[in-house]
Amino acid sequence: MAMKSFLSRFNEGLKRTTPTFYKAFGKVGGVFSGKKLDQGSLDDLEEALYGADFGVETATEIMDEIQAAYKKDKSLRGQDAAVIGAAVLRRVLDGAEPPEDFLTGVNPDVICLIGVNGSGKTTTTAKLGWRFTDDGKGVTIGACDTFRAAANEQIKAWAERLDLDLISSHHGADSAAVAFDAWQAAKSRNREVLILDTAGRLHTKGNLMEELKKIRRVLQKNDPTAPHHSWLVVDGSIGSNSIEQARKFHESFGLTGLIITKLDGTSRGGALVGIYRELKLPIYFVGLGEQKEDLQPFSVDNYVNAIFGLGE
Amino acid sequence: MLESLTDRMTSALRNLRGVGKLSEENMADALKEVRTALLSADVHFKVARQFVEDVKAAATGQEVLKSVTPGQQIIKIINDELTKLLGEGSTALKDKKPLRIMMVGLHGAGKTTTSAKLAKRMAKNGYLPALIACDVYRPAAIDQLETLGQREEIPVYTDRDSKDVPKIGRQGLEWAKAQGRDLIIFDTAGRLQIDENLVQEIVKLKKEIQPDEILLVADSALGQEAVNVAQHFHDAVQLTGIVLTKLDGDARGGAALSMKAITNVPIKFMGTGEKIEEFDVFHPDRMAQRILGMGDVVSLVEKAQESIDQDEAQRLAEKMKKADFDLEDFLSQMRQIKKLGSLGGIMKMLPGAHGLEIGDEHEDQLKHTEAMILSMTPYERRNPQIINGSRRKRIAAGSGMDVRDLNQLLKQFGQMRKMMKSMKGSKGRKQMERMAKQMGGMPGMPGK
Ligand SMILES: Nc1nc2c(ncn2[C@@H]2O[C@H](COP(=O)(O)OP(=O)(O)O)[C@@H](O)[C@H]2O)c(=O)[nH]1
Ligand SMILES: [Mg+2]
């Protein structure tokens, strides 16, 4: 795959501007790189943690450890604090990486992308499709968003651009029927992966959750083990509500993993930590832009280092 | 004993006498709670801190209502300040024709849907809308706007061969004007606020089309970055309004406060669903309660503040103690209770009244009782013993009730008075409980 190393790309995405994070921890731009901590810098640090959307629990946990270390050793530096914070975050995210080879080997391995409106499902579907194709796998895409205006046209445009196999129907068609047909097509063409792009729905809408369940039921007429992956696509710029999103989708559909998008912005996507804390769902990929290659496997180390300006 | 009687009947009223003042100390716990609430609602860290500090400074020294704790009172104050801040500025769009509106925002915020919703809403207000498709990047974004336009019978200008957004904007504007359209909405592509090239694109588009309104469309569930997003867009194009979307979700919506506090741009509209009509002007009070998430406390203090004539309550309590409580007093007390809202709600506020269930039927009884007392002359109210047969007929007719109902009221009122007398200085919770039970049968009196 022709792309920059994940770490540099990831870092680039996370660093593009808003250096507040790195300022707080010193490494990049350093308000107190190498400088000793004091109350002022501890405050900055706390702000940076909240600013990353880590949420009250994780921010408190990290602060507590840094404060404790600072109590013991007043000559603690910004860099040391970053190391402590990184260790806590690494601990919290322990197990958040998916197995390297997550495809089941069943043909087709069905991946269902779900999430709220505008989170990036369609774009991610296209990126994933391209990624698997690039990996030498046969891919079919099912356009199960039959609801949003011009959703079909959007995925069609992607499929044409990336030369992907697409099964779609008309606006207003039964999304479960599209899933069924897409599976049949993938099967008959002997594809390894079937990616289903679904319509955006808020997790608070019971009837739309039922529609998702129907997709599952219908798929299972073809293959009782499908879908093999049900990934929630979460917009990384969303705050704590993404935890609620994940919880509800998990309850009603049974998630197997997450994809966090739009981390090329200034958001640190810290809500993923909150989601992981609560649901222990592995994070498969992160979205770092609008182009086909802007999708990277999630790596705890890279994430943590990018956040705290460590490593490289 | 009489202490508990008043507990049950009037302590919500009586206890509201102002004692004490809000101080740094007695507010501390509540302020901490509020800060955590704001943070977990995704209010930006700095905004939350500043906001709490400001309110604390303003509130210190204020009198505390006795029936609520200082903490509860400060929460109410915070809620009010939040509502005020969120609601600052007008939700109205400029009153002119033609009116040009440019929509901007991050990816997936809901700009296209909002463009159509706004057009539809304004069409109801007598505008002739047109939509101009300026998102040349996202695949099928133009199709999406066109589809929505067709569905709602709103003309849409598109140019699929060009990527020159300012030019598309200018030509779209000419086109719309030529068609006699007087509301022209420009839907732009989602962009990161840090993407210099793309931000320059909307700066140029702005120059070209000279919009009267520039609305930032933002997901109400945005996290801490909401401040950067709003600030950057504001710096680049000078926003005139914010539209919050996806409020049909359950996000607490702290981003609204962050964006408002940072830019001071009014929040004008809110999207509450995927359907075209699920769109409304912004309601700051609802948003404030949503962000703070302490609606119970707020309404408790509100009710206490709004409705209690504290001195009157005290006077009634005294009279009850002396057992010279007459129907006039009864009426006055009832009115206070009525002002407080549902009986069930009040009973929950009364410290000694847990476990007393009060249903809607009591509320009706309260109304009937009031009607009957109102039909009496003031003299009759003060001297119920003079109410004879013919007076009874008159009063019943005047209140639209049966004489039987009135008889019942007078009988039970008499018993109540007797009991007040008998309990003067007497003992034991038992008797108190019996009384409470009997009062339950009395029209309009709270009790089991
Ligand atoms: N910057 C950025 N934009 C993204 C990313 N993923 C998706 N988008 C954009 O977000 C918007 C909504 O994406 P879309 O795939 O249509 O969302 P869907 O409604 O969930 O299918 C589009 O404008 C996409 O180009 C990402 O990782 N980074
Ligand atoms: Mg989609």
mmCIF file with all atom_site columns, N, CA and C in Angstrom, chain A residues 17-18 46-47 50-51 53 117 147-150 153-154 158 202-205 237-241 244 248 262 264 266-267 290, chain B residues 35 39-40 42 45-46 107-108 138-140 143-144 147-148 151 192-194 219 221-225 228 246 248-251 274:
data_model
loop_
_atom_site.group_PDB
_atom_site.id
_atom_site.type_symbol
_atom_site.label_atom_id
_atom_site.label_alt_id
_atom_site.label_comp_id
_atom_site.label_asym_id
_atom_site.label_entity_id
_atom_site.label_seq_id
_atom_site.pdbx_PDB_ins_code
_atom_site.Cartn_x
_atom_site.Cartn_y
_atom_site.Cartn_z
_atom_site.occupancy
_atom_site.B_iso_or_equiv
_atom_site.pdbx_formal_charge
_atom_site.auth_seq_id
_atom_site.auth_comp_id
_atom_site.auth_asym_id
_atom_site.auth_atom_id
_atom_site.pdbx_PDB_model_num
ATOM 1   N N  . THR A 1 17  ? -2.989  21.481 13.543 1.00 0.00 ? 17  THR A N  1
ATOM 2   C CA . THR A 1 17  ? -2.917  22.780 14.242 1.00 0.00 ? 17  THR A CA 1
ATOM 3   C C  . THR A 1 17  ? -3.245  22.586 15.696 1.00 0.00 ? 17  THR A C  1
ATOM 4   N N  . THR A 1 18  ? -3.761  23.636 16.279 1.00 0.00 ? 18  THR A N  1
ATOM 5   C CA . THR A 1 18  ? -4.117  23.624 17.686 1.00 0.00 ? 18  THR A CA 1
ATOM 6   C C  . THR A 1 18  ? -3.079  22.891 18.521 1.00 0.00 ? 18  THR A C  1
ATOM 7   N N  . GLU A 1 46  ? -4.563  19.882 32.918 1.00 0.00 ? 46  GLU A N  1
ATOM 8   C CA . GLU A 1 46  ? -5.927  19.426 33.122 1.00 0.00 ? 46  GLU A CA 1
ATOM 9   C C  . GLU A 1 46  ? -6.800  19.908 31.968 1.00 0.00 ? 46  GLU A C  1
ATOM 10  N N  . GLU A 1 47  ? -6.582  21.154 31.588 1.00 0.00 ? 47  GLU A N  1
ATOM 11  C CA . GLU A 1 47  ? -7.362  21.715 30.490 1.00 0.00 ? 47  GLU A CA 1
ATOM 12  C C  . GLU A 1 47  ? -7.143  20.910 29.211 1.00 0.00 ? 47  GLU A C  1
ATOM 13  N N  . TYR A 1 50  ? -9.098  17.619 29.348 1.00 0.00 ? 50  TYR A N  1
ATOM 14  C CA . TYR A 1 50  ? -10.513 17.813 29.046 1.00 0.00 ? 50  TYR A CA 1
ATOM 15  C C  . TYR A 1 50  ? -10.696 18.195 27.585 1.00 0.00 ? 50  TYR A C  1
ATOM 16  N N  . GLY A 1 51  ? -9.777  19.017 27.118 1.00 0.00 ? 51  GLY A N  1
ATOM 17  C CA . GLY A 1 51  ? -9.872  19.489 25.743 1.00 0.00 ? 51  GLY A CA 1
ATOM 18  C C  . GLY A 1 51  ? -9.797  18.371 24.723 1.00 0.00 ? 51  GLY A C  1
ATOM 19  N N  . ASP A 1 53  ? -11.446 15.696 24.988 1.00 0.00 ? 53  ASP A N  1
ATOM 20  C CA . ASP A 1 53  ? -12.694 14.938 25.118 1.00 0.00 ? 53  ASP A CA 1
ATOM 21  C C  . ASP A 1 53  ? -12.520 13.601 25.829 1.00 0.00 ? 53  ASP A C  1
ATOM 22  N N  . ASN A 1 117 ? -26.276 10.101 11.699 1.00 0.00 ? 117 ASN A N  1
ATOM 23  C CA . ASN A 1 117 ? -26.210 10.835 10.448 1.00 0.00 ? 117 ASN A CA 1
ATOM 24  C C  . ASN A 1 117 ? -24.917 11.631 10.331 1.00 0.00 ? 117 ASN A C  1
ATOM 25  N N  . PHE A 1 147 ? -32.525 5.727  2.222  1.00 0.00 ? 147 PHE A N  1
ATOM 26  C CA . PHE A 1 147 ? -33.363 6.766  2.819  1.00 0.00 ? 147 PHE A CA 1
ATOM 27  C C  . PHE A 1 147 ? -32.900 8.187  2.485  1.00 0.00 ? 147 PHE A C  1
ATOM 28  N N  . ARG A 1 148 ? -31.634 8.485  2.763  1.00 0.00 ? 148 ARG A N  1
ATOM 29  C CA . ARG A 1 148 ? -31.205 9.872  2.604  1.00 0.00 ? 148 ARG A CA 1
ATOM 30  C C  . ARG A 1 148 ? -31.224 10.276 1.134  1.00 0.00 ? 148 ARG A C  1
ATOM 31  N N  . ALA A 1 149 ? -31.593 11.532 0.931  1.00 0.00 ? 149 ALA A N  1
ATOM 32  C CA . ALA A 1 149 ? -31.631 12.053 -0.429 1.00 0.00 ? 149 ALA A CA 1
ATOM 33  C C  . ALA A 1 149 ? -30.260 11.873 -1.069 1.00 0.00 ? 149 ALA A C  1
ATOM 34  N N  . ALA A 1 150 ? -30.260 11.245 -2.250 1.00 0.00 ? 150 ALA A N  1
ATOM 35  C CA . ALA A 1 150 ? -29.041 11.068 -3.051 1.00 0.00 ? 150 ALA A CA 1
ATOM 36  C C  . ALA A 1 150 ? -27.965 10.217 -2.386 1.00 0.00 ? 150 ALA A C  1
ATOM 37  N N  . GLU A 1 153 ? -26.573 7.944  -5.031 1.00 0.00 ? 153 GLU A N  1
ATOM 38  C CA . GLU A 1 153 ? -25.659 8.625  -5.943 1.00 0.00 ? 153 GLU A CA 1
ATOM 39  C C  . GLU A 1 153 ? -24.290 8.785  -5.305 1.00 0.00 ? 153 GLU A C  1
ATOM 40  N N  . GLN A 1 154 ? -24.281 9.048  -4.014 1.00 0.00 ? 154 GLN A N  1
ATOM 41  C CA . GLN A 1 154 ? -23.008 9.257  -3.310 1.00 0.00 ? 154 GLN A CA 1
ATOM 42  C C  . GLN A 1 154 ? -22.152 7.992  -3.327 1.00 0.00 ? 154 GLN A C  1
ATOM 43  N N  . TRP A 1 158 ? -18.577 6.994  -5.489 1.00 0.00 ? 158 TRP A N  1
ATOM 44  C CA . TRP A 1 158 ? -17.377 6.392  -4.899 1.00 0.00 ? 158 TRP A CA 1
ATOM 45  C C  . TRP A 1 158 ? -17.021 5.088  -5.606 1.00 0.00 ? 158 TRP A C  1
ATOM 46  N N  . LEU A 1 202 ? -30.187 8.237  14.384 1.00 0.00 ? 202 LEU A N  1
ATOM 47  C CA . LEU A 1 202 ? -29.833 8.568  15.754 1.00 0.00 ? 202 LEU A CA 1
ATOM 48  C C  . LEU A 1 202 ? -30.193 7.373  16.629 1.00 0.00 ? 202 LEU A C  1
ATOM 49  N N  . HIS A 1 203 ? -29.337 7.142  17.585 1.00 0.00 ? 203 HIS A N  1
ATOM 50  C CA . HIS A 1 203 ? -29.515 5.996  18.473 1.00 0.00 ? 203 HIS A CA 1
ATOM 51  C C  . HIS A 1 203 ? -30.758 6.094  19.325 1.00 0.00 ? 203 HIS A C  1
ATOM 52  N N  . THR A 1 204 ? -31.393 7.251  19.304 1.00 0.00 ? 204 THR A N  1
ATOM 53  C CA . THR A 1 204 ? -32.592 7.443  20.118 1.00 0.00 ? 204 THR A CA 1
ATOM 54  C C  . THR A 1 204 ? -33.864 7.018  19.390 1.00 0.00 ? 204 THR A C  1
ATOM 55  N N  . LYS A 1 205 ? -33.728 6.604  18.126 1.00 0.00 ? 205 LYS A N  1
ATOM 56  C CA . LYS A 1 205 ? -34.927 6.290  17.343 1.00 0.00 ? 205 LYS A CA 1
ATOM 57  C C  . LYS A 1 205 ? -35.179 4.784  17.302 1.00 0.00 ? 205 LYS A C  1
ATOM 58  N N  . SER A 1 237 ? -15.167 14.202 16.233 1.00 0.00 ? 237 SER A N  1
ATOM 59  C CA . SER A 1 237 ? -15.302 15.544 16.802 1.00 0.00 ? 237 SER A CA 1
ATOM 60  C C  . SER A 1 237 ? -16.477 15.623 17.772 1.00 0.00 ? 237 SER A C  1
ATOM 61  N N  . ILE A 1 238 ? -17.206 14.520 17.895 1.00 0.00 ? 238 ILE A N  1
ATOM 62  C CA . ILE A 1 238 ? -18.331 14.487 18.827 1.00 0.00 ? 238 ILE A CA 1
ATOM 63  C C  . ILE A 1 238 ? -17.803 14.233 20.236 1.00 0.00 ? 238 ILE A C  1
ATOM 64  N N  . GLY A 1 239 ? -18.465 14.817 21.183 1.00 0.00 ? 239 GLY A N  1
ATOM 65  C CA . GLY A 1 239 ? -18.008 14.678 22.561 1.00 0.00 ? 239 GLY A CA 1
ATOM 66  C C  . GLY A 1 239 ? -18.565 13.441 23.245 1.00 0.00 ? 239 GLY A C  1
ATOM 67  N N  . SER A 1 240 ? -18.948 13.630 24.484 1.00 0.00 ? 240 SER A N  1
ATOM 68  C CA . SER A 1 240 ? -19.328 12.490 25.323 1.00 0.00 ? 240 SER A CA 1
ATOM 69  C C  . SER A 1 240 ? -20.544 11.745 24.801 1.00 0.00 ? 240 SER A C  1
ATOM 70  N N  . ASN A 1 241 ? -21.333 12.375 23.956 1.00 0.00 ? 241 ASN A N  1
ATOM 71  C CA . ASN A 1 241 ? -22.520 11.681 23.478 1.00 0.00 ? 241 ASN A CA 1
ATOM 72  C C  . ASN A 1 241 ? -22.178 10.445 22.660 1.00 0.00 ? 241 ASN A C  1
ATOM 73  N N  . GLU A 1 244 ? -22.842 7.453  24.582 1.00 0.00 ? 244 GLU A N  1
ATOM 74  C CA . GLU A 1 244 ? -24.271 7.104  24.586 1.00 0.00 ? 244 GLU A CA 1
ATOM 75  C C  . GLU A 1 244 ? -24.658 6.432  23.264 1.00 0.00 ? 244 GLU A C  1
ATOM 76  N N  . LYS A 1 248 ? -26.130 2.574  23.041 1.00 0.00 ? 248 LYS A N  1
ATOM 77  C CA . LYS A 1 248 ? -27.452 2.240  22.493 1.00 0.00 ? 248 LYS A CA 1
ATOM 78  C C  . LYS A 1 248 ? -27.339 1.334  21.269 1.00 0.00 ? 248 LYS A C  1
ATOM 79  N N  . LYS A 1 262 ? -12.710 11.510 11.097 1.00 0.00 ? 262 LYS A N  1
ATOM 80  C CA . LYS A 1 262 ? -12.464 12.960 11.161 1.00 0.00 ? 262 LYS A CA 1
ATOM 81  C C  . LYS A 1 262 ? -11.393 13.340 12.186 1.00 0.00 ? 262 LYS A C  1
ATOM 82  N N  . ASP A 1 264 ? -8.546  14.001 11.371 1.00 0.00 ? 264 ASP A N  1
ATOM 83  C CA . ASP A 1 264 ? -7.649  14.941 10.708 1.00 0.00 ? 264 ASP A CA 1
ATOM 84  C C  . ASP A 1 264 ? -7.979  16.367 11.133 1.00 0.00 ? 264 ASP A C  1
ATOM 85  N N  . THR A 1 266 ? -9.071  19.073 14.389 1.00 0.00 ? 266 THR A N  1
ATOM 86  C CA . THR A 1 266 ? -8.327  19.397 15.603 1.00 0.00 ? 266 THR A CA 1
ATOM 87  C C  . THR A 1 266 ? -8.783  18.543 16.781 1.00 0.00 ? 266 THR A C  1
ATOM 88  N N  . SER A 1 267 ? -9.816  17.762 16.562 1.00 0.00 ? 267 SER A N  1
ATOM 89  C CA . SER A 1 267 ? -10.299 16.929 17.659 1.00 0.00 ? 267 SER A CA 1
ATOM 90  C C  . SER A 1 267 ? -9.304  15.827 17.962 1.00 0.00 ? 267 SER A C  1
ATOM 91  N N  . GLU A 1 290 ? -10.583 12.852 3.674  1.00 0.00 ? 290 GLU A N  1
ATOM 92  C CA . GLU A 1 290 ? -11.676 12.515 2.769  1.00 0.00 ? 290 GLU A CA 1
ATOM 93  C C  . GLU A 1 290 ? -11.247 11.658 1.588  1.00 0.00 ? 290 GLU A C  1
ATOM 94  N N  . ARG B 2 35  ? -19.899 22.342 37.768 1.00 0.00 ? 35  ARG B N  1
ATOM 95  C CA . ARG B 2 35  ? -18.770 22.298 36.846 1.00 0.00 ? 35  ARG B CA 1
ATOM 96  C C  . ARG B 2 35  ? -18.659 20.921 36.202 1.00 0.00 ? 35  ARG B C  1
ATOM 97  N N  . LEU B 2 39  ? -18.983 20.031 32.294 1.00 0.00 ? 39  LEU B N  1
ATOM 98  C CA . LEU B 2 39  ? -17.934 19.317 31.572 1.00 0.00 ? 39  LEU B CA 1
ATOM 99  C C  . LEU B 2 39  ? -18.464 18.027 30.950 1.00 0.00 ? 39  LEU B C  1
ATOM 100 N N  . SER B 2 40  ? -19.273 17.332 31.685 1.00 0.00 ? 40  SER B N  1
ATOM 101 C CA . SER B 2 40  ? -19.748 16.073 31.096 1.00 0.00 ? 40  SER B CA 1
ATOM 102 C C  . SER B 2 40  ? -20.817 16.332 30.043 1.00 0.00 ? 40  SER B C  1
ATOM 103 N N  . ASP B 2 42  ? -20.059 18.373 27.773 1.00 0.00 ? 42  ASP B N  1
ATOM 104 C CA . ASP B 2 42  ? -19.151 18.802 26.704 1.00 0.00 ? 42  ASP B CA 1
ATOM 105 C C  . ASP B 2 42  ? -18.965 20.306 26.587 1.00 0.00 ? 42  ASP B C  1
ATOM 106 N N  . PHE B 2 45  ? -13.815 23.311 28.584 1.00 0.00 ? 45  PHE B N  1
ATOM 107 C CA . PHE B 2 45  ? -13.211 23.424 29.911 1.00 0.00 ? 45  PHE B CA 1
ATOM 108 C C  . PHE B 2 45  ? -13.129 24.875 30.405 1.00 0.00 ? 45  PHE B C  1
ATOM 109 N N  . LYS B 2 46  ? -12.582 25.721 29.565 1.00 0.00 ? 46  LYS B N  1
ATOM 110 C CA . LYS B 2 46  ? -12.397 27.120 29.964 1.00 0.00 ? 46  LYS B CA 1
ATOM 111 C C  . LYS B 2 46  ? -13.731 27.834 30.104 1.00 0.00 ? 46  LYS B C  1
ATOM 112 N N  . HIS B 2 107 ? -17.839 18.799 8.196  1.00 0.00 ? 107 HIS B N  1
ATOM 113 C CA . HIS B 2 107 ? -18.436 17.685 7.453  1.00 0.00 ? 107 HIS B CA 1
ATOM 114 C C  . HIS B 2 107 ? -19.519 16.998 8.261  1.00 0.00 ? 107 HIS B C  1
ATOM 115 N N  . GLY B 2 108 ? -20.608 16.705 7.587  1.00 0.00 ? 108 GLY B N  1
ATOM 116 C CA . GLY B 2 108 ? -21.636 15.894 8.236  1.00 0.00 ? 108 GLY B CA 1
ATOM 117 C C  . GLY B 2 108 ? -22.422 16.623 9.314  1.00 0.00 ? 108 GLY B C  1
ATOM 118 N N  . ARG B 2 138 ? -18.069 16.796 -2.003 1.00 0.00 ? 138 ARG B N  1
ATOM 119 C CA . ARG B 2 138 ? -18.593 15.507 -1.557 1.00 0.00 ? 138 ARG B CA 1
ATOM 120 C C  . ARG B 2 138 ? -19.364 14.857 -2.696 1.00 0.00 ? 138 ARG B C  1
ATOM 121 N N  . PRO B 2 139 ? -19.077 13.603 -2.966 1.00 0.00 ? 139 PRO B N  1
ATOM 122 C CA . PRO B 2 139 ? -19.796 12.929 -4.046 1.00 0.00 ? 139 PRO B CA 1
ATOM 123 C C  . PRO B 2 139 ? -21.297 13.021 -3.819 1.00 0.00 ? 139 PRO B C  1
ATOM 124 N N  . ALA B 2 140 ? -21.997 13.434 -4.848 1.00 0.00 ? 140 ALA B N  1
ATOM 125 C CA . ALA B 2 140 ? -23.459 13.489 -4.851 1.00 0.00 ? 140 ALA B CA 1
ATOM 126 C C  . ALA B 2 140 ? -24.058 14.527 -3.913 1.00 0.00 ? 140 ALA B C  1
ATOM 127 N N  . ASP B 2 143 ? -26.528 16.309 -5.969 1.00 0.00 ? 143 ASP B N  1
ATOM 128 C CA . ASP B 2 143 ? -27.744 15.498 -6.136 1.00 0.00 ? 143 ASP B CA 1
ATOM 129 C C  . ASP B 2 143 ? -28.624 15.578 -4.910 1.00 0.00 ? 143 ASP B C  1
ATOM 130 N N  . GLN B 2 144 ? -27.979 15.559 -3.770 1.00 0.00 ? 144 GLN B N  1
ATOM 131 C CA . GLN B 2 144 ? -28.755 15.587 -2.525 1.00 0.00 ? 144 GLN B CA 1
ATOM 132 C C  . GLN B 2 144 ? -29.585 16.865 -2.438 1.00 0.00 ? 144 GLN B C  1
ATOM 133 N N  . THR B 2 147 ? -32.358 16.826 -5.034 1.00 0.00 ? 147 THR B N  1
ATOM 134 C CA . THR B 2 147 ? -33.462 15.943 -4.637 1.00 0.00 ? 147 THR B CA 1
ATOM 135 C C  . THR B 2 147 ? -34.358 16.626 -3.622 1.00 0.00 ? 147 THR B C  1
ATOM 136 N N  . LEU B 2 148 ? -33.727 17.252 -2.639 1.00 0.00 ? 148 LEU B N  1
ATOM 137 C CA . LEU B 2 148 ? -34.519 17.938 -1.616 1.00 0.00 ? 148 LEU B CA 1
ATOM 138 C C  . LEU B 2 148 ? -35.326 19.070 -2.247 1.00 0.00 ? 148 LEU B C  1
ATOM 139 N N  . ARG B 2 151 ? -38.284 17.698 -4.106 1.00 0.00 ? 151 ARG B N  1
ATOM 140 C CA . ARG B 2 151 ? -39.281 17.220 -3.170 1.00 0.00 ? 151 ARG B CA 1
ATOM 141 C C  . ARG B 2 151 ? -40.108 18.375 -2.610 1.00 0.00 ? 151 ARG B C  1
ATOM 142 N N  . LEU B 2 192 ? -13.024 21.443 7.288  1.00 0.00 ? 192 LEU B N  1
ATOM 143 C CA . LEU B 2 192 ? -12.385 21.624 8.586  1.00 0.00 ? 192 LEU B CA 1
ATOM 144 C C  . LEU B 2 192 ? -12.022 23.088 8.724  1.00 0.00 ? 192 LEU B C  1
ATOM 145 N N  . GLN B 2 193 ? -12.187 23.602 9.905  1.00 0.00 ? 193 GLN B N  1
ATOM 146 C CA . GLN B 2 193 ? -11.900 25.025 10.118 1.00 0.00 ? 193 GLN B CA 1
ATOM 147 C C  . GLN B 2 193 ? -10.421 25.325 9.953  1.00 0.00 ? 193 GLN B C  1
ATOM 148 N N  . ILE B 2 194 ? -9.591  24.260 9.959  1.00 0.00 ? 194 ILE B N  1
ATOM 149 C CA . ILE B 2 194 ? -8.146  24.471 9.847  1.00 0.00 ? 194 ILE B CA 1
ATOM 150 C C  . ILE B 2 194 ? -7.650  24.242 8.434  1.00 0.00 ? 194 ILE B C  1
ATOM 151 N N  . ASP B 2 219 ? -23.285 20.354 14.723 1.00 0.00 ? 219 ASP B N  1
ATOM 152 C CA . ASP B 2 219 ? -23.863 19.208 15.423 1.00 0.00 ? 219 ASP B CA 1
ATOM 153 C C  . ASP B 2 219 ? -23.922 19.515 16.922 1.00 0.00 ? 219 ASP B C  1
ATOM 154 N N  . ALA B 2 221 ? -23.927 17.669 19.277 1.00 0.00 ? 221 ALA B N  1
ATOM 155 C CA . ALA B 2 221 ? -23.146 16.730 20.094 1.00 0.00 ? 221 ALA B CA 1
ATOM 156 C C  . ALA B 2 221 ? -21.643 16.982 20.012 1.00 0.00 ? 221 ALA B C  1
ATOM 157 N N  . LEU B 2 222 ? -21.241 18.060 19.355 1.00 0.00 ? 222 LEU B N  1
ATOM 158 C CA . LEU B 2 222 ? -19.804 18.360 19.223 1.00 0.00 ? 222 LEU B CA 1
ATOM 159 C C  . LEU B 2 222 ? -19.110 18.365 20.572 1.00 0.00 ? 222 LEU B C  1
ATOM 160 N N  . GLY B 2 223 ? -17.869 17.962 20.548 1.00 0.00 ? 223 GLY B N  1
ATOM 161 C CA . GLY B 2 223 ? -17.086 17.952 21.776 1.00 0.00 ? 223 GLY B CA 1
ATOM 162 C C  . GLY B 2 223 ? -16.352 19.261 22.019 1.00 0.00 ? 223 GLY B C  1
ATOM 163 N N  . GLN B 2 224 ? -15.223 19.144 22.667 1.00 0.00 ? 224 GLN B N  1
ATOM 164 C CA . GLN B 2 224 ? -14.471 20.320 23.102 1.00 0.00 ? 224 GLN B CA 1
ATOM 165 C C  . GLN B 2 224 ? -14.003 21.205 21.939 1.00 0.00 ? 224 GLN B C  1
ATOM 166 N N  . GLU B 2 225 ? -13.877 20.616 20.761 1.00 0.00 ? 225 GLU B N  1
ATOM 167 C CA . GLU B 2 225 ? -13.382 21.397 19.645 1.00 0.00 ? 225 GLU B CA 1
ATOM 168 C C  . GLU B 2 225 ? -14.386 22.421 19.139 1.00 0.00 ? 225 GLU B C  1
ATOM 169 N N  . ASN B 2 228 ? -13.032 25.907 18.964 1.00 0.00 ? 228 ASN B N  1
ATOM 170 C CA . ASN B 2 228 ? -12.114 26.202 17.855 1.00 0.00 ? 228 ASN B CA 1
ATOM 171 C C  . ASN B 2 228 ? -12.858 26.318 16.538 1.00 0.00 ? 228 ASN B C  1
ATOM 172 N N  . LYS B 2 246 ? -29.435 18.003 15.017 1.00 0.00 ? 246 LYS B N  1
ATOM 173 C CA . LYS B 2 246 ? -29.544 16.674 15.626 1.00 0.00 ? 246 LYS B CA 1
ATOM 174 C C  . LYS B 2 246 ? -29.942 16.736 17.101 1.00 0.00 ? 246 LYS B C  1
ATOM 175 N N  . ASP B 2 248 ? -32.650 15.955 18.161 1.00 0.00 ? 248 ASP B N  1
ATOM 176 C CA . ASP B 2 248 ? -33.524 14.833 18.477 1.00 0.00 ? 248 ASP B CA 1
ATOM 177 C C  . ASP B 2 248 ? -32.723 13.689 19.089 1.00 0.00 ? 248 ASP B C  1
ATOM 178 N N  . GLY B 2 249 ? -31.430 13.828 19.090 1.00 0.00 ? 249 GLY B N  1
ATOM 179 C CA . GLY B 2 249 ? -30.595 12.859 19.810 1.00 0.00 ? 249 GLY B CA 1
ATOM 180 C C  . GLY B 2 249 ? -30.637 13.191 21.285 1.00 0.00 ? 249 GLY B C  1
ATOM 181 N N  . ASP B 2 250 ? -29.745 12.575 22.042 1.00 0.00 ? 250 ASP B N  1
ATOM 182 C CA . ASP B 2 250 ? -29.773 12.847 23.477 1.00 0.00 ? 250 ASP B CA 1
ATOM 183 C C  . ASP B 2 250 ? -28.484 13.494 23.973 1.00 0.00 ? 250 ASP B C  1
ATOM 184 N N  . ALA B 2 251 ? -27.795 14.182 23.052 1.00 0.00 ? 251 ALA B N  1
ATOM 185 C CA . ALA B 2 251 ? -26.594 14.892 23.488 1.00 0.00 ? 251 ALA B CA 1
ATOM 186 C C  . ALA B 2 251 ? -27.005 16.006 24.436 1.00 0.00 ? 251 ALA B C  1
ATOM 187 N N  . GLU B 2 274 ? -34.977 14.389 11.016 1.00 0.00 ? 274 GLU B N  1
ATOM 188 C CA . GLU B 2 274 ? -34.583 14.309 9.621  1.00 0.00 ? 274 GLU B CA 1
ATOM 189 C C  . GLU B 2 274 ? -35.629 14.899 8.682  1.00 0.00 ? 274 GLU B C  1
#
